[in-house]
Coordinates of N, CA, C and O and ligand atoms in Angstrom, one line a residue:
M136 N -10.4 -3.0 -20.3 CA -12.1 -3.2 -20.4 C -12.6 -4.3 -21.7 O -12.6 -3.9 -22.7
R137 N -13.0 -5.4 -21.3 CA -13.8 -6.5 -22.0 C -15.0 -6.7 -21.3 O -14.9 -7.3 -20.6
I138 N -16.1 -6.1 -21.9 CA -17.3 -6.4 -21.6 C -18.1 -7.0 -22.9 O -18.1 -7.0 -24.0
V139 N -19.1 -8.3 -22.5 CA -20.2 -8.2 -23.0 C -21.0 -8.0 -22.6 O -21.5 -7.3 -21.5
F140 N -22.4 -7.5 -23.7 CA -23.0 -6.9 -23.1 C -24.4 -7.5 -24.1 O -24.5 -8.0 -25.2
F141 N -25.9 -7.8 -23.0 CA -26.5 -9.2 -23.7 C -28.1 -8.4 -22.7 O -28.3 -7.6 -22.1
G142 N -29.3 -8.6 -23.8 CA -30.7 -8.4 -23.3 C -31.6 -9.0 -24.4 O -30.9 -9.2 -25.1
S143 N -32.5 -8.7 -24.1 CA -33.6 -9.4 -25.3 C -33.4 -8.4 -26.4 O -32.8 -7.8 -26.0
P144 N -34.4 -8.8 -27.6 CA -34.5 -8.4 -28.4 C -35.0 -7.4 -28.1 O -36.2 -7.1 -26.9
G145 N -35.1 -6.0 -28.3 CA -35.6 -4.5 -28.5 C -35.0 -4.2 -27.0 O -35.9 -3.5 -26.4
S146 N -34.2 -4.8 -26.3 CA -33.8 -4.2 -25.2 C -32.8 -2.3 -24.9 O -32.8 -2.0 -24.2
G147 N -32.6 -2.7 -26.5 CA -32.0 -1.3 -26.9 C -30.3 -1.8 -26.6 O -29.9 -0.1 -26.5
K148 N -29.6 -2.8 -26.7 CA -28.7 -2.7 -26.1 C -27.5 -2.2 -27.6 O -26.6 -1.7 -27.3
G149 N -28.3 -2.1 -28.6 CA -27.0 -1.3 -29.7 C -27.1 -0.2 -29.8 O -26.3 -0.1 -29.9
T150 N -28.3 0.6 -29.3 CA -28.4 2.1 -29.1 C -26.9 2.5 -28.2 O -26.4 2.9 -28.2
Q151 N -27.3 1.5 -26.8 CA -26.4 1.7 -25.5 C -25.0 1.0 -25.9 O -24.0 2.1 -25.2
A152 N -24.8 0.6 -26.5 CA -24.0 -0.5 -27.2 C -22.9 0.9 -27.7 O -21.5 1.2 -27.4
N153 N -23.7 1.5 -28.6 CA -22.8 2.6 -29.5 C -22.0 3.4 -28.9 O -20.9 4.2 -28.9
E154 N -23.5 4.2 -27.3 CA -23.1 5.0 -26.4 C -21.9 4.9 -25.3 O -20.6 5.5 -25.5
L155 N -22.1 3.4 -25.2 CA -20.9 3.0 -23.8 C -19.5 3.1 -25.0 O -18.2 3.5 -24.4
A156 N -19.6 2.1 -26.4 CA -17.9 2.0 -26.9 C -17.3 4.1 -27.2 O -16.3 3.7 -27.2
T157 N -18.7 4.5 -27.5 CA -17.7 5.6 -27.4 C -17.1 6.4 -26.2 O -15.7 7.1 -26.2
G158 N -17.9 6.5 -25.5 CA -17.9 6.9 -24.3 C -16.5 6.3 -23.0 O -15.9 7.3 -22.7
Y159 N -16.1 5.2 -23.7 CA -15.1 4.4 -23.2 C -13.6 4.1 -24.0 O -13.1 3.2 -23.5
S160 N -13.7 4.5 -25.1 CA -13.2 4.3 -26.1 C -12.7 2.8 -26.4 O -11.8 2.4 -26.0
L161 N -13.9 1.8 -26.5 CA -13.8 0.5 -26.5 C -14.6 0.1 -28.3 O -15.4 0.7 -29.1
T162 N -14.0 -0.8 -28.7 CA -14.2 -1.5 -30.3 C -15.4 -2.2 -29.6 O -15.8 -2.9 -29.0
H163 N -16.4 -1.4 -30.9 CA -17.6 -2.5 -30.1 C -17.8 -3.2 -31.7 O -18.1 -3.1 -32.9
V164 N -18.0 -4.4 -31.4 CA -17.9 -5.6 -31.8 C -19.7 -6.1 -31.8 O -19.6 -6.9 -30.7
S165 N -20.7 -6.0 -33.3 CA -21.5 -6.3 -32.9 C -21.9 -7.7 -33.8 O -22.1 -7.8 -35.3
T166 N -22.6 -8.3 -33.2 CA -22.6 -10.0 -34.1 C -23.7 -10.2 -35.0 O -23.3 -10.4 -36.3
G167 N -24.2 -9.3 -34.5 CA -26.0 -9.2 -35.5 C -25.4 -8.6 -36.8 O -25.8 -8.9 -37.8
E168 N -24.5 -7.4 -36.2 CA -24.3 -6.7 -37.7 C -23.3 -7.1 -38.6 O -23.0 -7.2 -39.8
L169 N -22.5 -8.0 -37.8 CA -21.0 -8.8 -38.3 C -22.0 -9.8 -39.2 O -21.5 -10.0 -41.0
F170 N -23.1 -10.6 -39.2 CA -23.5 -11.8 -39.6 C -24.6 -10.8 -41.0 O -24.8 -11.0 -41.9
R171 N -25.0 -9.5 -40.6 CA -25.9 -8.5 -41.9 C -25.3 -8.5 -42.8 O -25.3 -8.5 -43.8
A172 N -23.5 -8.0 -42.6 CA -22.5 -7.5 -43.0 C -22.6 -9.0 -44.2 O -22.2 -9.0 -45.6
K173 N -22.5 -10.3 -43.6 CA -22.2 -11.6 -44.5 C -23.0 -12.4 -45.4 O -22.9 -12.5 -46.5
V174 N -24.6 -11.4 -45.1 CA -25.4 -11.8 -46.0 C -25.3 -10.8 -47.0 O -25.6 -11.6 -48.1
L175 N -25.0 -9.9 -46.9 CA -24.4 -9.0 -48.7 C -23.8 -9.7 -49.0 O -23.3 -9.4 -50.4
D176 N -22.9 -10.5 -48.6 CA -21.8 -11.0 -49.5 C -22.3 -12.0 -50.6 O -21.6 -12.1 -51.7
S177 N -23.9 -12.5 -50.7 CA -24.5 -13.8 -51.3 C -23.3 -14.7 -52.0 O -23.7 -14.9 -53.2
T178 N -22.9 -15.4 -50.8 CA -22.0 -16.6 -51.1 C -23.0 -17.5 -50.0 O -24.1 -16.9 -49.7
R179 N -22.8 -18.9 -50.5 CA -23.5 -20.0 -49.8 C -24.1 -19.8 -48.6 O -24.8 -19.7 -47.5
I180 N -22.6 -19.4 -47.5 CA -22.7 -18.9 -46.2 C -23.5 -17.9 -46.0 O -24.2 -18.0 -45.1
G181 N -23.3 -16.9 -47.1 CA -24.2 -15.7 -46.5 C -25.5 -15.8 -46.5 O -26.5 -15.4 -45.7
R182 N -25.9 -16.3 -47.6 CA -27.3 -16.8 -48.0 C -27.7 -17.6 -46.8 O -29.4 -17.5 -46.3
R183 N -27.0 -18.6 -46.3 CA -27.3 -19.7 -44.7 C -27.8 -18.7 -43.5 O -28.7 -19.1 -43.3
I184 N -26.7 -17.9 -43.4 CA -27.1 -17.0 -42.6 C -28.7 -16.2 -42.7 O -28.9 -15.8 -41.8
G185 N -28.4 -15.6 -44.0 CA -29.2 -14.5 -43.9 C -30.8 -15.4 -43.6 O -31.7 -14.7 -43.1
D186 N -30.9 -16.9 -44.0 CA -32.1 -17.3 -43.8 C -32.7 -17.8 -42.1 O -33.8 -17.3 -41.5
T187 N -31.7 -17.7 -41.7 CA -31.2 -17.6 -40.0 C -32.2 -16.7 -39.3 O -32.5 -16.7 -38.8
I188 N -31.3 -15.5 -39.9 CA -31.8 -14.4 -38.8 C -33.2 -13.9 -39.3 O -34.0 -13.6 -38.6
A189 N -33.6 -13.9 -41.2 CA -34.8 -14.1 -41.2 C -36.1 -15.0 -40.5 O -37.5 -14.5 -40.0
A190 N -35.4 -15.9 -40.1 CA -36.3 -16.9 -39.2 C -36.1 -16.4 -37.5 O -36.9 -16.9 -37.0
G191 N -35.6 -15.3 -37.5 CA -35.5 -15.4 -36.2 C -34.8 -16.4 -35.1 O -34.6 -16.5 -33.8
S192 N -33.9 -17.1 -35.8 CA -33.2 -18.4 -35.1 C -31.8 -17.9 -34.9 O -31.3 -17.1 -35.5
L193 N -31.4 -18.4 -34.2 CA -29.7 -18.5 -34.1 C -28.6 -19.3 -35.1 O -29.0 -20.4 -35.6
V194 N -27.5 -17.7 -35.4 CA -26.6 -18.8 -36.2 C -25.9 -20.2 -35.7 O -25.9 -20.0 -34.3
D195 N -25.7 -21.0 -36.4 CA -24.9 -22.0 -35.4 C -23.8 -21.7 -34.6 O -23.4 -20.4 -34.8
D196 N -23.2 -22.1 -33.3 CA -22.0 -21.6 -32.7 C -20.9 -21.9 -33.6 O -20.2 -20.8 -33.0
I197 N -20.8 -22.7 -34.1 CA -19.4 -22.3 -34.8 C -19.1 -21.6 -35.9 O -18.0 -20.9 -35.1
T198 N -20.2 -21.0 -36.1 CA -19.9 -20.0 -37.3 C -19.8 -18.6 -35.7 O -18.8 -17.7 -36.0
A199 N -20.8 -18.7 -35.1 CA -21.0 -17.6 -34.5 C -19.3 -17.6 -33.7 O -18.9 -16.1 -33.6
N200 N -19.1 -18.3 -32.9 CA -17.6 -18.3 -32.4 C -16.8 -17.5 -33.3 O -15.9 -17.3 -32.6
Y201 N -16.3 -18.4 -34.8 CA -15.6 -18.1 -35.5 C -15.4 -16.6 -35.9 O -14.4 -15.5 -35.7
V202 N -16.8 -16.5 -36.3 CA -16.9 -14.6 -36.5 C -16.2 -13.7 -35.6 O -15.6 -12.8 -35.5
L203 N -16.6 -14.6 -34.1 CA -16.7 -13.0 -33.4 C -14.9 -13.3 -32.7 O -14.5 -12.2 -32.6
F204 N -14.5 -14.6 -32.7 CA -13.0 -14.4 -32.6 C -12.2 -14.4 -33.0 O -11.3 -13.1 -32.7
K205 N -12.5 -13.9 -34.4 CA -12.1 -13.7 -35.5 C -12.1 -11.9 -35.5 O -10.8 -11.0 -35.4
A206 N -12.9 -11.4 -35.0 CA -13.1 -9.7 -35.3 C -12.9 -9.5 -33.4 O -12.3 -7.7 -33.9
I207 N -12.6 -9.7 -32.8 CA -11.9 -9.4 -31.5 C -10.2 -9.6 -31.8 O -9.7 -9.4 -30.4
E208 N -10.2 -10.2 -32.3 CA -8.5 -10.8 -32.5 C -7.9 -9.5 -32.4 O -7.8 -8.5 -32.8
G209 N -6.6 -9.7 -31.2 CA -5.3 -8.4 -31.3 C -6.3 -7.4 -30.4 O -5.3 -6.3 -30.0
L210 N -7.5 -7.4 -29.9 CA -8.3 -6.3 -29.0 C -8.0 -6.5 -27.5 O -8.1 -7.4 -27.5
N211 N -8.2 -5.2 -27.3 CA -7.6 -5.4 -25.3 C -8.8 -4.8 -24.9 O -9.2 -5.1 -23.6
R212 N -9.6 -3.7 -25.6 CA -10.9 -3.1 -25.2 C -11.3 -3.2 -25.8 O -11.8 -2.6 -27.1
F213 N -13.0 -4.3 -26.0 CA -13.6 -4.4 -26.7 C -15.4 -4.3 -25.6 O -15.0 -5.1 -24.5
L214 N -15.9 -3.8 -26.4 CA -17.8 -4.5 -25.9 C -18.1 -5.5 -26.7 O -18.5 -4.9 -28.3
V215 N -18.7 -6.1 -26.5 CA -19.1 -7.2 -27.5 C -20.8 -7.4 -27.6 O -21.4 -7.6 -26.1
D216 N -21.8 -7.1 -28.4 CA -23.3 -6.9 -28.6 C -23.5 -8.4 -29.1 O -23.4 -8.2 -30.1
G217 N -24.4 -8.6 -28.8 CA -25.2 -10.0 -29.3 C -24.1 -11.3 -29.1 O -24.4 -12.1 -29.7
Y218 N -23.6 -11.1 -28.7 CA -22.8 -13.0 -28.4 C -21.9 -12.4 -26.5 O -21.7 -11.4 -26.4
P219 N -22.0 -13.7 -26.5 CA -22.4 -14.9 -26.5 C -24.1 -15.0 -26.6 O -24.9 -13.9 -26.1
R220 N -24.8 -15.6 -27.1 CA -26.3 -16.1 -26.9 C -27.0 -17.1 -26.3 O -27.9 -17.2 -26.3
N221 N -25.8 -17.8 -26.0 CA -26.5 -19.0 -25.1 C -24.9 -19.7 -24.4 O -24.3 -18.6 -24.5
V222 N -25.4 -20.6 -23.4 CA -24.4 -20.7 -22.4 C -23.4 -21.3 -23.0 O -22.0 -21.4 -22.8
A223 N -23.6 -22.1 -24.1 CA -22.6 -22.7 -24.9 C -21.5 -22.1 -25.9 O -19.8 -21.9 -25.1
Q224 N -22.0 -21.0 -26.4 CA -21.0 -19.7 -26.4 C -20.1 -19.2 -25.3 O -18.9 -18.8 -25.7
A225 N -20.9 -19.0 -24.3 CA -20.4 -17.7 -23.0 C -19.3 -19.0 -22.4 O -17.9 -18.8 -22.5
R226 N -19.6 -20.5 -22.9 CA -18.0 -21.5 -22.0 C -17.4 -21.1 -23.2 O -15.9 -20.8 -22.9
M227 N -17.4 -21.0 -24.6 CA -16.2 -21.5 -25.3 C -15.6 -20.1 -25.1 O -14.4 -20.1 -25.6
F228 N -16.3 -18.8 -24.9 CA -15.9 -17.5 -25.3 C -14.5 -17.4 -24.0 O -13.8 -17.2 -23.9
D229 N -15.2 -17.8 -22.6 CA -14.0 -17.9 -21.7 C -12.9 -18.8 -21.8 O -12.0 -18.1 -21.4
V230 N -13.4 -20.1 -22.5 CA -12.2 -20.9 -22.9 C -11.2 -19.9 -23.8 O -10.4 -20.0 -23.8
H231 N -11.8 -19.4 -24.8 CA -10.5 -18.7 -25.9 C -10.2 -17.4 -24.8 O -8.7 -17.7 -25.6
L232 N -10.5 -16.9 -24.5 CA -10.1 -15.9 -23.6 C -9.2 -16.0 -22.6 O -7.7 -15.8 -22.8
D233 N -9.2 -17.1 -22.0 CA -8.4 -18.2 -21.3 C -6.9 -18.2 -22.0 O -5.7 -18.3 -21.6
N234 N -7.4 -18.9 -23.4 CA -6.0 -19.5 -23.8 C -5.2 -17.9 -24.6 O -4.1 -18.2 -24.6
M235 N -5.9 -16.8 -24.2 CA -5.6 -15.6 -25.0 C -4.7 -15.2 -23.6 O -4.1 -14.1 -24.1
G236 N -4.6 -15.6 -22.6 CA -4.2 -15.5 -21.3 C -4.8 -13.9 -20.6 O -4.4 -13.1 -20.0
T237 N -6.3 -13.7 -21.0 CA -7.4 -12.8 -21.0 C -8.3 -13.1 -20.2 O -8.5 -14.5 -20.0
K238 N -9.3 -12.2 -19.6 CA -10.7 -12.6 -19.5 C -11.4 -11.8 -19.5 O -11.2 -10.3 -19.4
L239 N -12.7 -11.6 -19.4 CA -13.9 -10.6 -19.2 C -14.0 -9.9 -17.8 O -13.8 -10.1 -16.9
T240 N -13.9 -8.2 -18.0 CA -13.8 -7.7 -17.0 C -15.5 -7.8 -16.4 O -15.6 -8.2 -14.9
C241 N -16.3 -7.5 -17.2 CA -17.7 -8.0 -16.4 C -18.7 -8.3 -18.1 O -18.6 -8.2 -19.1
A242 N -20.0 -9.1 -17.3 CA -21.1 -9.2 -18.3 C -21.9 -8.4 -17.4 O -22.6 -8.2 -17.2
L243 N -22.1 -7.2 -19.0 CA -23.3 -6.3 -18.5 C -24.8 -6.3 -19.2 O -24.7 -7.0 -20.3
F244 N -25.9 -6.6 -18.4 CA -27.4 -7.1 -18.7 C -27.8 -6.0 -18.6 O -28.7 -5.5 -17.5
L245 N -28.9 -6.0 -19.7 CA -29.7 -4.6 -19.9 C -31.3 -5.3 -19.6 O -31.8 -6.3 -20.8
D246 N -31.8 -4.8 -18.4 CA -33.0 -5.5 -18.3 C -34.3 -5.3 -18.5 O -34.6 -3.8 -17.8
V247 N -35.0 -5.4 -19.1 CA -36.0 -4.7 -19.7 C -37.4 -6.0 -20.1 O -36.9 -7.1 -20.2
P248 N -38.3 -5.7 -19.8 CA -39.0 -6.5 -19.2 C -39.6 -6.6 -20.4 O -39.8 -6.0 -21.8
I249 N -40.2 -7.8 -20.7 CA -40.8 -8.7 -22.3 C -41.7 -8.1 -23.0 O -41.3 -7.6 -24.2
E250 N -42.4 -7.9 -22.3 CA -43.7 -6.8 -22.7 C -43.5 -5.5 -23.4 O -43.7 -5.2 -24.6
V251 N -42.3 -4.6 -22.6 CA -41.7 -4.2 -22.8 C -41.2 -3.6 -24.3 O -41.2 -3.0 -25.2
A252 N -40.2 -4.9 -24.3 CA -39.3 -4.8 -25.0 C -40.1 -5.0 -26.6 O -39.6 -4.4 -27.7
E253 N -41.1 -6.4 -26.4 CA -42.0 -6.7 -27.4 C -42.6 -5.1 -28.2 O -42.7 -5.6 -29.3
E254 N -42.8 -4.4 -27.3 CA -43.8 -3.4 -27.8 C -43.0 -2.3 -28.4 O -43.5 -1.9 -29.5
R255 N -41.4 -2.4 -28.0 CA -40.6 -1.2 -28.5 C -40.5 -1.9 -30.3 O -40.4 -1.3 -30.8
L256 N -40.3 -3.1 -30.2 CA -39.5 -4.0 -31.4 C -41.0 -3.5 -32.6 O -40.4 -3.5 -33.6
I257 N -41.9 -3.9 -31.8 CA -43.3 -3.5 -33.2 C -43.6 -1.9 -33.2 O -44.0 -1.8 -34.4
L258 N -42.9 -1.3 -32.6 CA -43.1 0.6 -32.6 C -42.0 0.9 -33.8 O -42.2 1.5 -34.9
R259 N -40.9 0.1 -33.3 CA -39.5 0.5 -34.2 C -40.0 0.2 -36.1 O -39.8 0.6 -36.7
R260 N -40.8 -1.1 -35.9 CA -41.2 -1.4 -37.1 C -42.2 -0.9 -38.0 O -42.0 -0.7 -39.1
T261 N -43.0 -0.3 -37.2 CA -44.1 0.7 -37.5 C -43.3 2.0 -38.4 O -44.0 2.5 -39.2
Q262 N -42.5 2.6 -37.6 CA -41.5 3.7 -37.8 C -41.3 3.3 -39.0 O -40.7 4.6 -39.9
R263 N -40.4 2.2 -38.7 CA -39.4 2.3 -40.2 C -40.2 2.2 -41.4 O -40.1 2.7 -42.6
H264 N -41.4 1.7 -41.4 CA -42.8 1.4 -42.4 C -43.0 2.6 -43.1 O -42.9 2.4 -44.0
D265 N -43.1 3.8 -42.6 CA -43.1 5.1 -42.6 C -42.3 5.6 -43.6 O -42.2 6.6 -44.3
K266 N -40.7 5.7 -42.9 CA -40.1 6.4 -42.8 C -38.9 5.7 -44.1 O -39.1 6.0 -45.2
V267 N -38.7 4.7 -43.8 CA -37.5 4.0 -45.1 C -38.0 2.3 -45.5 O -37.1 1.7 -44.3
E268 N -38.8 2.4 -45.8 CA -39.1 1.1 -46.5 C -38.3 0.3 -46.6 O -37.8 -1.1 -45.6
N269 N -36.9 0.0 -47.5 CA -35.8 -0.9 -47.7 C -35.1 -1.0 -46.1 O -34.0 -1.9 -46.3
Y270 N -35.5 -0.2 -45.0 CA -34.6 -0.2 -43.9 C -35.3 -1.7 -42.8 O -34.6 -1.5 -41.8
R271 N -36.2 -1.7 -43.4 CA -37.0 -2.9 -42.2 C -36.4 -4.0 -41.7 O -36.1 -4.6 -43.2
R272 N -35.9 -4.8 -41.1 CA -35.4 -5.5 -40.9 C -36.7 -6.9 -40.9 O -37.5 -6.7 -40.3
A273 N -36.3 -7.8 -42.1 CA -36.6 -9.0 -41.9 C -37.5 -9.8 -40.8 O -38.1 -10.3 -40.3
D274 N -36.1 -9.9 -39.8 CA -36.5 -10.6 -38.1 C -37.3 -9.3 -37.2 O -37.9 -9.6 -36.6
D275 N -37.8 -8.2 -37.8 CA -38.8 -7.6 -37.4 C -40.7 -7.8 -37.7 O -41.4 -7.1 -37.1
A276 N -40.5 -8.7 -38.4 CA -42.0 -9.0 -38.9 C -42.6 -10.0 -37.6 O -41.9 -10.7 -36.7
P277 N -44.0 -9.4 -37.1 CA -44.6 -10.2 -35.9 C -44.7 -11.5 -35.4 O -44.1 -11.7 -34.6
A278 N -44.4 -12.3 -36.6 CA -44.4 -13.5 -36.1 C -42.7 -14.0 -35.9 O -42.5 -15.1 -35.0
V279 N -41.9 -13.5 -36.9 CA -40.7 -13.5 -36.1 C -40.6 -13.0 -34.8 O -39.4 -13.4 -34.3
I280 N -40.6 -12.2 -34.7 CA -40.3 -10.9 -33.4 C -40.5 -12.1 -32.3 O -40.1 -12.3 -31.1
H281 N -42.0 -12.8 -32.0 CA -42.5 -14.0 -30.9 C -40.9 -14.7 -30.9 O -41.0 -15.4 -29.6
H282 N -41.1 -15.5 -32.3 CA -40.2 -16.5 -32.3 C -38.9 -16.0 -31.5 O -38.0 -17.1 -30.8
R283 N -38.2 -14.9 -32.1 CA -37.3 -14.4 -31.1 C -36.8 -14.3 -29.7 O -35.8 -14.4 -28.7
F284 N -38.1 -14.0 -29.4 CA -38.2 -13.9 -27.8 C -37.8 -15.0 -27.4 O -37.5 -15.2 -26.0
D285 N -38.8 -16.1 -28.1 CA -38.9 -17.2 -27.5 C -37.7 -18.0 -27.2 O -37.0 -18.5 -26.1
V286 N -36.8 -17.5 -28.6 CA -34.8 -18.3 -28.2 C -34.2 -17.6 -27.2 O -33.6 -18.0 -26.5
Y287 N -34.8 -16.0 -27.1 CA -34.3 -15.5 -26.0 C -34.5 -15.7 -24.6 O -33.6 -16.2 -23.6
R288 N -35.8 -16.3 -24.4 CA -36.2 -16.9 -23.0 C -35.3 -18.2 -22.6 O -35.1 -18.7 -21.5
K289 N -35.1 -19.0 -24.2 CA -34.8 -20.8 -23.6 C -33.0 -20.5 -23.7 O -32.3 -21.1 -23.0
Q290 N -32.7 -19.5 -24.4 CA -31.0 -19.4 -24.9 C -30.4 -19.0 -24.3 O -29.0 -18.9 -23.8
T291 N -31.1 -17.6 -24.2 CA -29.8 -16.2 -23.7 C -30.2 -16.6 -22.8 O -29.2 -16.1 -21.9
K292 N -31.4 -16.1 -21.7 CA -31.6 -15.3 -20.1 C -30.8 -16.5 -19.7 O -30.5 -15.7 -18.4
P293 N -30.3 -17.7 -19.4 CA -29.7 -18.5 -18.9 C -28.2 -18.1 -18.9 O -27.5 -18.0 -17.8
L294 N -27.8 -16.8 -19.1 CA -26.4 -16.4 -19.2 C -26.5 -15.2 -18.0 O -25.4 -15.4 -17.4
I295 N -27.7 -15.0 -17.2 CA -28.0 -14.2 -16.4 C -27.2 -15.4 -15.5 O -26.5 -14.9 -14.5
Q296 N -27.8 -16.5 -14.8 CA -26.8 -17.7 -14.2 C -25.5 -18.0 -14.6 O -24.5 -17.5 -13.7
Y297 N -25.1 -17.7 -15.6 CA -23.7 -18.4 -15.9 C -22.7 -17.5 -15.4 O -21.8 -17.2 -15.2
Y298 N -23.1 -16.1 -16.1 CA -22.1 -15.0 -15.7 C -22.4 -14.6 -14.0 O -22.0 -13.4 -13.6
S299 N -23.4 -15.0 -13.0 CA -23.4 -14.3 -11.5 C -22.5 -13.9 -11.1 O -22.7 -12.8 -10.3
D300 N -21.1 -14.1 -11.5 CA -20.2 -14.3 -10.3 C -18.9 -12.2 -11.0 O -18.8 -11.9 -10.6
R301 N -20.0 -12.1 -12.5 CA -19.6 -10.9 -12.5 C -20.7 -10.2 -14.0 O -20.2 -9.7 -14.4
I302 N -22.1 -10.3 -13.1 CA -22.8 -9.3 -14.4 C -23.3 -8.4 -13.4 O -23.1 -8.0 -12.2
I303 N -23.4 -7.2 -13.8 CA -23.4 -6.1 -13.8 C -25.3 -5.9 -14.4 O -25.2 -6.2 -15.9
K304 N -26.3 -6.2 -13.8 CA -27.6 -5.6 -14.2 C -28.0 -4.5 -14.3 O -28.1 -3.4 -13.0
V305 N -28.5 -3.7 -15.2 CA -28.9 -2.4 -15.7 C -30.5 -2.2 -15.8 O -30.9 -3.2 -16.6
D306 N -31.5 -1.2 -15.3 CA -33.0 -1.4 -15.4 C -32.9 -0.5 -16.8 O -32.5 0.5 -16.7
G307 N -33.1 -1.2 -18.0 CA -33.2 -0.5 -19.4 C -34.4 0.1 -20.0 O -34.8 0.3 -20.5
T308 N -35.4 -0.3 -18.8 CA -36.4 1.1 -19.3 C -36.2 2.4 -18.6 O -35.1 3.2 -18.2
G309 N -37.1 3.4 -19.7 CA -36.9 5.0 -19.6 C -36.2 5.7 -20.9 O -36.0 4.4 -21.8
S310 N -36.2 6.6 -21.1 CA -35.0 7.3 -22.3 C -34.0 6.3 -22.8 O -33.3 5.9 -21.9
P311 N -33.5 7.1 -23.9 CA -31.8 6.2 -24.2 C -30.6 7.0 -22.9 O -30.1 6.1 -23.0
T312 N -31.1 8.3 -23.0 CA -30.5 9.4 -21.9 C -30.0 8.4 -20.9 O -29.1 8.3 -20.0
E313 N -31.4 8.3 -20.4 CA -31.5 7.4 -19.0 C -30.5 6.4 -18.7 O -30.3 6.2 -17.4
V314 N -30.8 5.6 -19.6 CA -30.4 4.5 -19.2 C -28.8 4.2 -19.4 O -28.0 3.9 -19.0
T315 N -28.2 4.9 -20.3 CA -27.0 5.7 -20.5 C -26.3 5.7 -19.0 O -25.6 4.8 -18.6
H316 N -27.3 6.8 -18.5 CA -26.6 7.5 -17.3 C -26.5 5.9 -16.0 O -25.3 5.8 -15.2
K317 N -27.5 5.1 -16.1 CA -27.7 4.1 -15.2 C -26.7 2.9 -15.5 O -25.9 2.6 -14.5
I318 N -26.3 3.1 -17.0 CA -24.9 2.0 -16.9 C -23.6 2.2 -16.4 O -23.0 2.4 -15.8
V319 N -23.4 3.5 -16.5 CA -22.2 4.4 -16.6 C -22.3 4.5 -15.1 O -20.9 4.3 -14.6
K320 N -23.1 4.1 -14.0 CA -23.3 4.6 -12.8 C -22.8 3.3 -12.4 O -22.1 2.8 -11.3
A321 N -23.6 2.2 -12.7 CA -23.0 0.9 -12.5 C -22.4 0.8 -12.8 O -21.3 -0.4 -11.8
L322 N -20.9 1.0 -14.0 CA -19.8 0.4 -14.1 C -19.1 1.3 -13.7 O -17.9 0.8 -12.9
R323 N -19.3 2.4 -13.0 CA -18.7 3.3 -11.9 C -18.2 2.5 -10.8 O -17.5 1.9 -10.5
K324 N -18.9 1.7 -10.1 CA -19.8 1.3 -9.1 C -18.3 -0.2 -9.3 O -18.1 -0.5 -8.1
W325 N -18.7 -0.7 -10.2 CA -18.0 -2.4 -10.6 C -16.1 -1.7 -10.5 O -16.1 -2.9 -10.1
E326 N -16.6 -0.7 -11.3 CA -14.1 -0.6 -11.5 C -13.6 -0.4 -10.1 O -14.0 0.2 -9.4
Ligands
ADP73 P1 -31.1 -8.5 -31.6 O1 -32.0 -7.1 -32.0 O2 -32.2 -9.9 -31.8 O3 -30.2 -8.3 -30.3 P2 -28.7 -8.7 -33.3 O4 -28.7 -7.4 -34.2 O5 -27.7 -9.0 -31.9 O6 -30.2 -8.6 -33.1 O7 -28.6 -10.0 -33.9 C1 -29.7 -10.3 -35.2 C2 -29.7 -12.1 -35.4 O8 -28.4 -12.5 -35.9 C3 -30.1 -13.1 -34.4 O9 -31.2 -12.7 -34.4 C4 -29.4 -14.3 -34.9 O10 -29.9 -14.5 -35.9 C5 -28.3 -13.7 -35.4 N1 -26.9 -13.6 -34.5 C6 -26.6 -12.8 -34.2 N2 -25.7 -12.7 -33.2 C7 -25.5 -14.4 -32.8 C8 -24.8 -15.0 -32.4 N3 -23.9 -14.9 -31.3 N4 -25.3 -16.6 -32.4 C9 -25.8 -17.0 -32.8 N5 -26.7 -15.9 -33.9 C10 -26.6 -14.4 -33.9

């Protein structure tokens, strides 16, 4: 099983990806997490990635492809969360998998209305502020949230069209447990 998992910021895909990876014994690869770890290296590349993330923009495709391809090396069961982020990455990924003699099983899209997702992110920021100050993500600042949605609309949303022949759309509204059930049901139908 080789799945890409995408949705808007605040769609809840991080939470769901963890659940699914455990439930289906898949390796969970999150490019967001991988990049955040690189920032901690405090190398020149790490700093550049840190600035890009903090601004809510996308890391360049060459870096993103490189990091992802390396992370999935030798894996046959994976759930990739946060990649691809645009059609160029999706094309490169297809070519890469083809060269490896394999292909994606499906592309899972977590569908949440933008207004709901935006509200969730604002709430997450407030709650984190109360509890663990230093855990707050720089890219959860209000102006940056706005930009991240803009990037999503323009660059990531076109993936719905790109993956139209292998997409599984799941309604991402409701409680995390409800959403997990909906995804499991949709995957069962697909298999
Ligand atoms: P989100 O909550 O927006 O889904 P992620 O944890 O997936 O956040 O990613 C955080 C940030 O890391 C993104 O806003 C972007 O700057 C960078 N990033 C993650 N994946 C990619 C990718 N595939 N291509 C380019 N940039 C990426």
